[in-house]
Structures are given as C-alpha cells and as structure tokens.
Coordinates of C-alpha atoms in Angstrom, one line a residue:
X5 CA -14.1 -14.0 6.1
X6 CA -12.5 -17.3 5.5
X7 CA -14.6 -17.7 2.3
X8 CA -13.2 -14.4 1.0
X9 CA -9.7 -15.4 1.8
X10 CA -10.2 -18.8 0.0
X11 CA -11.5 -17.0 -3.1
X12 CA -8.8 -14.4 -3.0
X13 CA -6.0 -17.1 -2.8
X14 CA -7.5 -19.2 -5.6
X15 CA -5.0 -18.7 -8.5
X16 CA -6.1 -19.4 -12.0
X17 CA -3.8 -18.7 -15.0
X18 CA -4.7 -15.0 -15.2
X19 CA -4.0 -14.5 -11.5
X20 CA -0.6 -16.2 -12.0
X21 CA 0.2 -13.8 -14.7
X22 CA -0.2 -10.9 -12.2
X23 CA 1.9 -12.8 -9.7
X24 CA 4.5 -13.0 -12.5
X25 CA 4.4 -9.2 -13.1
X26 CA 5.0 -8.5 -9.4
X27 CA 7.7 -11.2 -9.2
X28 CA 9.7 -9.9 -12.1
X29 CA 9.3 -6.3 -11.1
X30 CA 10.6 -7.1 -7.6
X31 CA 13.7 -8.9 -9.1
X32 CA 14.3 -6.0 -11.5
X33 CA 14.3 -3.4 -8.7
X34 CA 16.8 -5.6 -6.8
X35 CA 19.0 -5.8 -9.9
X36 CA 18.9 -2.0 -10.4
X37 CA 19.4 -1.0 -6.8
X38 CA 21.6 -3.6 -5.2
X39 CA 24.8 -1.7 -5.9
X40 CA 23.6 1.8 -5.1
X41 CA 25.6 3.3 -2.2
X42 CA 23.7 4.5 0.9
X43 CA 22.8 8.2 0.9
X44 CA 23.4 10.4 3.9
X45 CA 22.5 14.0 4.4
X46 CA 26.2 14.9 4.4
X47 CA 26.7 13.2 1.0
X48 CA 24.0 14.8 -1.2
X49 CA 26.0 15.5 -4.3
X50 CA 25.1 15.6 -8.0
X51 CA 25.7 11.8 -8.0
X52 CA 23.3 11.2 -5.2
X53 CA 20.7 13.5 -6.7
X54 CA 20.7 11.2 -9.6
X55 CA 20.0 8.3 -7.2
X56 CA 17.0 10.2 -5.9
X57 CA 15.7 10.7 -9.4
X58 CA 16.2 7.0 -10.1
X59 CA 14.1 6.1 -7.1
X60 CA 11.5 8.6 -8.1
X61 CA 11.4 7.1 -11.6
X62 CA 11.1 3.6 -10.1
X63 CA 8.3 4.8 -7.9
X64 CA 6.3 6.1 -10.9
X65 CA 6.9 2.9 -12.8
X66 CA 5.7 0.9 -9.8
X67 CA 2.6 3.1 -9.6
X68 CA 1.9 2.3 -13.3
X69 CA 2.4 -1.4 -12.9
X70 CA 0.3 -1.5 -9.7
X71 CA -2.5 0.3 -11.5
X72 CA -2.3 -2.2 -14.3
X73 CA -2.3 -5.2 -12.0
X74 CA -5.1 -4.0 -9.7
X75 CA -7.3 -3.0 -12.7
X76 CA -6.8 -6.4 -14.1
X77 CA -7.5 -8.1 -10.8
X78 CA -10.8 -6.2 -10.6
X79 CA -11.7 -7.7 -14.0
X80 CA -10.8 -11.2 -12.8
X81 CA -13.1 -11.1 -9.8
X82 CA -15.9 -9.8 -12.1
X83 CA -15.3 -12.8 -14.5
X84 CA -14.1 -10.5 -17.3
X85 CA -11.5 -12.0 -19.6
X86 CA -7.9 -10.8 -19.1
X87 CA -6.2 -9.2 -22.0
X88 CA -2.7 -7.7 -22.1
X89 CA -4.0 -4.8 -24.1
X90 CA -6.4 -3.9 -21.2
X91 CA -3.6 -4.5 -18.7
X92 CA -1.5 -1.7 -20.2
X93 CA -4.6 0.5 -20.6
X94 CA -5.3 0.2 -16.9
X95 CA -1.8 1.3 -16.1
X96 CA -2.4 4.7 -17.7
X97 CA -6.2 4.9 -17.0
X98 CA -5.8 4.6 -13.2
X99 CA -2.3 6.0 -12.9
X100 CA -3.1 9.7 -11.9
X101 CA -6.0 9.0 -9.5
X102 CA -4.1 6.2 -7.8
X103 CA -1.0 8.4 -7.4
X104 CA -3.0 11.4 -6.1
X105 CA -5.0 9.4 -3.5
X106 CA -1.8 7.7 -2.2
X107 CA 0.1 11.1 -1.9
X108 CA -3.0 12.7 -0.2
X109 CA -3.2 9.9 2.4
X110 CA 0.6 10.1 3.1
X111 CA 0.4 13.9 3.5
X112 CA -2.6 13.6 5.7
X113 CA -0.9 11.1 8.0
X114 CA 2.2 13.3 8.2
X115 CA 0.0 16.3 9.1
X116 CA -1.6 14.3 11.9
X117 CA 1.8 13.2 13.3
X118 CA 3.2 16.8 12.9
X119 CA 0.2 18.1 14.9
X120 CA 0.8 15.5 17.5
X121 CA 4.5 16.3 17.8
X122 CA 3.7 20.0 18.2
X123 CA 1.2 19.3 20.9
X124 CA 3.6 17.0 22.8
X125 CA 6.5 19.5 22.5
X126 CA 4.2 22.2 23.9
X127 CA 3.8 20.2 27.1
X128 CA 7.2 21.3 28.4
X129 CA 5.8 24.7 28.9
X130 CA 2.9 23.3 31.0
X131 CA 3.3 22.9 34.8
X132 CA 4.4 19.3 35.7
X133 CA 1.3 18.7 37.8
X134 CA -0.9 19.1 34.7
X135 CA 1.2 17.2 32.1
X136 CA -0.1 13.7 32.7
X137 CA -3.7 14.9 32.4
X138 CA -2.9 16.8 29.2
X139 CA -1.1 13.8 27.7
X140 CA -4.3 11.8 28.1
X141 CA -6.4 14.6 26.6
X142 CA -4.0 15.0 23.6
X143 CA -4.0 11.2 22.9
X144 CA -7.8 11.1 23.0
X145 CA -7.9 14.2 20.8
X146 CA -5.5 12.8 18.2
X147 CA -7.4 9.5 18.2
X148 CA -10.3 11.2 16.4
X149 CA -8.3 12.4 13.3
X150 CA -6.4 9.0 13.2
X151 CA -9.8 7.2 13.2
X152 CA -11.0 9.4 10.3
X153 CA -7.7 8.7 8.5
X154 CA -8.3 4.9 8.9
X155 CA -11.7 5.3 7.3
X156 CA -10.2 6.7 4.2
X157 CA -7.6 3.9 3.6
X158 CA -9.8 1.9 1.3
X159 CA -10.0 4.8 -1.2
X160 CA -7.0 3.6 -3.4
X161 CA -8.8 0.3 -4.0
X162 CA -12.2 1.8 -4.6
X163 CA -10.7 3.8 -7.5
X164 CA -10.2 0.4 -9.3
X165 CA -13.5 -1.1 -8.0
X166 CA -15.7 1.8 -8.9
X167 CA -13.6 3.6 -11.5
X168 CA -14.5 6.9 -9.7
X169 CA -12.8 10.2 -9.0
X170 CA -10.5 10.7 -6.0
X171 CA -13.0 12.7 -3.9
X172 CA -15.7 10.1 -4.6
X173 CA -13.4 7.3 -3.6
X174 CA -12.6 9.0 -0.3
X175 CA -16.3 9.4 0.4
X176 CA -17.1 5.8 -0.5
X177 CA -14.2 4.5 1.6
X178 CA -15.5 6.5 4.6
X179 CA -19.0 5.1 4.3
X180 CA -17.8 1.6 3.6
X181 CA -15.3 1.3 6.5
X182 CA -17.7 2.8 9.0
X183 CA -19.4 -0.6 9.0
X184 CA -16.6 -2.9 7.9
X185 CA -13.5 -1.6 9.6
X186 CA -13.1 -4.6 11.9
X187 CA -13.0 -7.1 9.0
X188 CA -10.7 -5.0 6.9
X189 CA -8.3 -4.7 9.9
X190 CA -8.2 -8.5 10.2
X191 CA -7.3 -8.9 6.5
X192 CA -4.8 -6.1 6.7
X193 CA -3.2 -7.7 9.8
X194 CA -2.7 -10.9 7.9
X195 CA -1.3 -9.0 4.9
X196 CA 1.0 -7.0 7.2
X197 CA 2.4 -10.3 8.6
X198 CA 3.5 -11.2 5.0
X199 CA 5.0 -7.8 4.4
X200 CA 6.8 -7.9 7.7
X201 CA 8.2 -11.4 7.0
X202 CA 9.7 -10.6 3.7
X203 CA 11.0 -7.1 4.6
X204 CA 12.0 -7.2 8.3
X205 CA 12.2 -10.6 9.8
X206 CA 15.7 -11.3 8.4
X207 CA 17.0 -7.7 8.6
X208 CA 19.8 -8.7 10.9
X209 CA 21.2 -11.2 8.4
X210 CA 22.8 -10.9 5.0
X211 CA 20.0 -12.0 2.7
X212 CA 21.1 -9.7 -0.1
X213 CA 21.4 -12.6 -2.5
X214 CA 19.6 -13.7 -5.6
X215 CA 18.2 -16.8 -3.8
X216 CA 16.6 -14.7 -1.1
X217 CA 15.3 -12.1 -3.5
X218 CA 13.8 -14.9 -5.6
X219 CA 11.9 -16.2 -2.6
X220 CA 11.0 -12.7 -1.5
X221 CA 9.6 -11.8 -4.9
X222 CA 7.6 -15.0 -5.0
X223 CA 6.1 -14.5 -1.6
X224 CA 5.3 -10.8 -2.4
X225 CA 3.7 -11.8 -5.7
X226 CA 1.4 -14.4 -4.3
X227 CA 0.7 -12.4 -1.2
X228 CA -0.2 -9.2 -2.9
X229 CA -2.4 -10.7 -5.6
X230 CA -4.2 -13.0 -3.0
X231 CA -4.9 -10.2 -0.5
X232 CA -5.9 -7.6 -3.1
X233 CA -8.4 -10.1 -4.6
X234 CA -9.6 -10.7 -1.0
X235 CA -10.2 -7.0 -0.5
X236 CA -12.0 -6.8 -3.8
X237 CA -14.2 -9.7 -3.1
X238 CA -15.0 -8.4 0.4
X239 CA -16.0 -5.0 -0.9
X240 CA -18.1 -6.1 -3.8
X241 CA -19.9 -8.8 -1.8
X242 CA -20.5 -6.5 1.1
X243 CA -22.1 -3.9 -1.2
X244 CA -24.4 -6.6 -2.7
X245 CA -26.1 -7.3 0.6

C-alpha cells in the first residue's frame, strides 16, 4: 500500500501539468462563483434559473477537464508520453461514459436512500413492540444494496484504465472490489481527509479570500493527482498478479 502511495505522489513535470490544470480550474470557479447570491426555494426567478444553468455548465466543463486529466494520468502511469493534443482528445473521448457512470451511481445511491426512508417511515404503522426488531431487520436488509453499491464505485476510474463501455466498467469494478475493497477503502479514507480539510475544516471561518483559495486549489491539485495515480497503480498492479 505504501509503495503505491509513494508512486502516486511522485510528481514529474507531466504530473505537475495536471496539478496546474486542477489548480487553475479551481481558482477560475472561485472567480466565477464568488459573488453569486445564495439561492433559496422562495427565490427561484429567471435570474436564479440562469445561476442554475451556470452551475450546470460548470459541471459539464469540469467533467470534460476531469476526463482529460484522468486520461492523461493513465498514460503517465503506463509510461506513455504526455501530449496536450491527447489531453484535449481524452476530454471528449471519455466525456460521455464518465458522465453517464457518475450519474448512474448518484441515482442508484438516491434510490437506496429513498427506499430506506420509505421503510423507516412505514415503521410508524407497526406496533411499538415490534419496531426495534424491524429497525435491525431493515438496517441489515439495506446493508446488502449499499455493499453492492460500494462494489461499483471503481467503475468511473476503470473507464479510463480499460477504455471500456459503462456496463463493462461496472462489471469490472464489481469483480475487482470484491477482493480489494479493504485496500481501496484505506486509500479513499486518506483522500477523504484531504477533501474534508479543504472543504469543511474551516467552514466556520471567513476563508472566502484569494489567499485561502490559492492554498485550497494547490492542495486539491496535488491531492487529486496523487490519489488518482495511486488508484491507477493499485488497479493495474493488482491485475498483473
């Protein structure tokens, strides 16, 4: 595990270029959105609808850039020379599949939580003496689809690693994580600490400044490139055994 992390966080000139892409994109998003007023359900006017369209546009651009970065990182761990021409090609080449698999996983997670909410809400019609028993049964029952969901989470990265269709990436993710879920959880936990630090640890303070966003963009750039390369190395080397 430590060997994979060391290799993932080894930054050559090409890796630093990808850090720069994430860094400048993060700052650009801050520049675009820093003066946008907060939207509430009571204030959805034509003006605020334009804001929603703006965020949707930014979401699509980020999906394109992420596709380009991850496709390029896959080349780097395979010792393939980086080229800006291929970088932009990967943005369009992987765009649709990467977007579809992300939307699918989000909808699947929402469906699981919706099902859980319905089951919990139905307990109020059950006699009190049986509720605690049924709570345990519902939790155990929901644990199964949640576990299956977790086994699909590597699918977005497999799209870049295998250049395969969405359904194939879901199947490969399921088969891969059945045997490697523990190690991937450890890597994801470390990655989550970085995301938590830059997004939530200073939430109670006013860090809406260029200095803070500069630092945040830098941490996100190095963190994302390092951990994605770690995932890639872990997958490729595990499949070589």
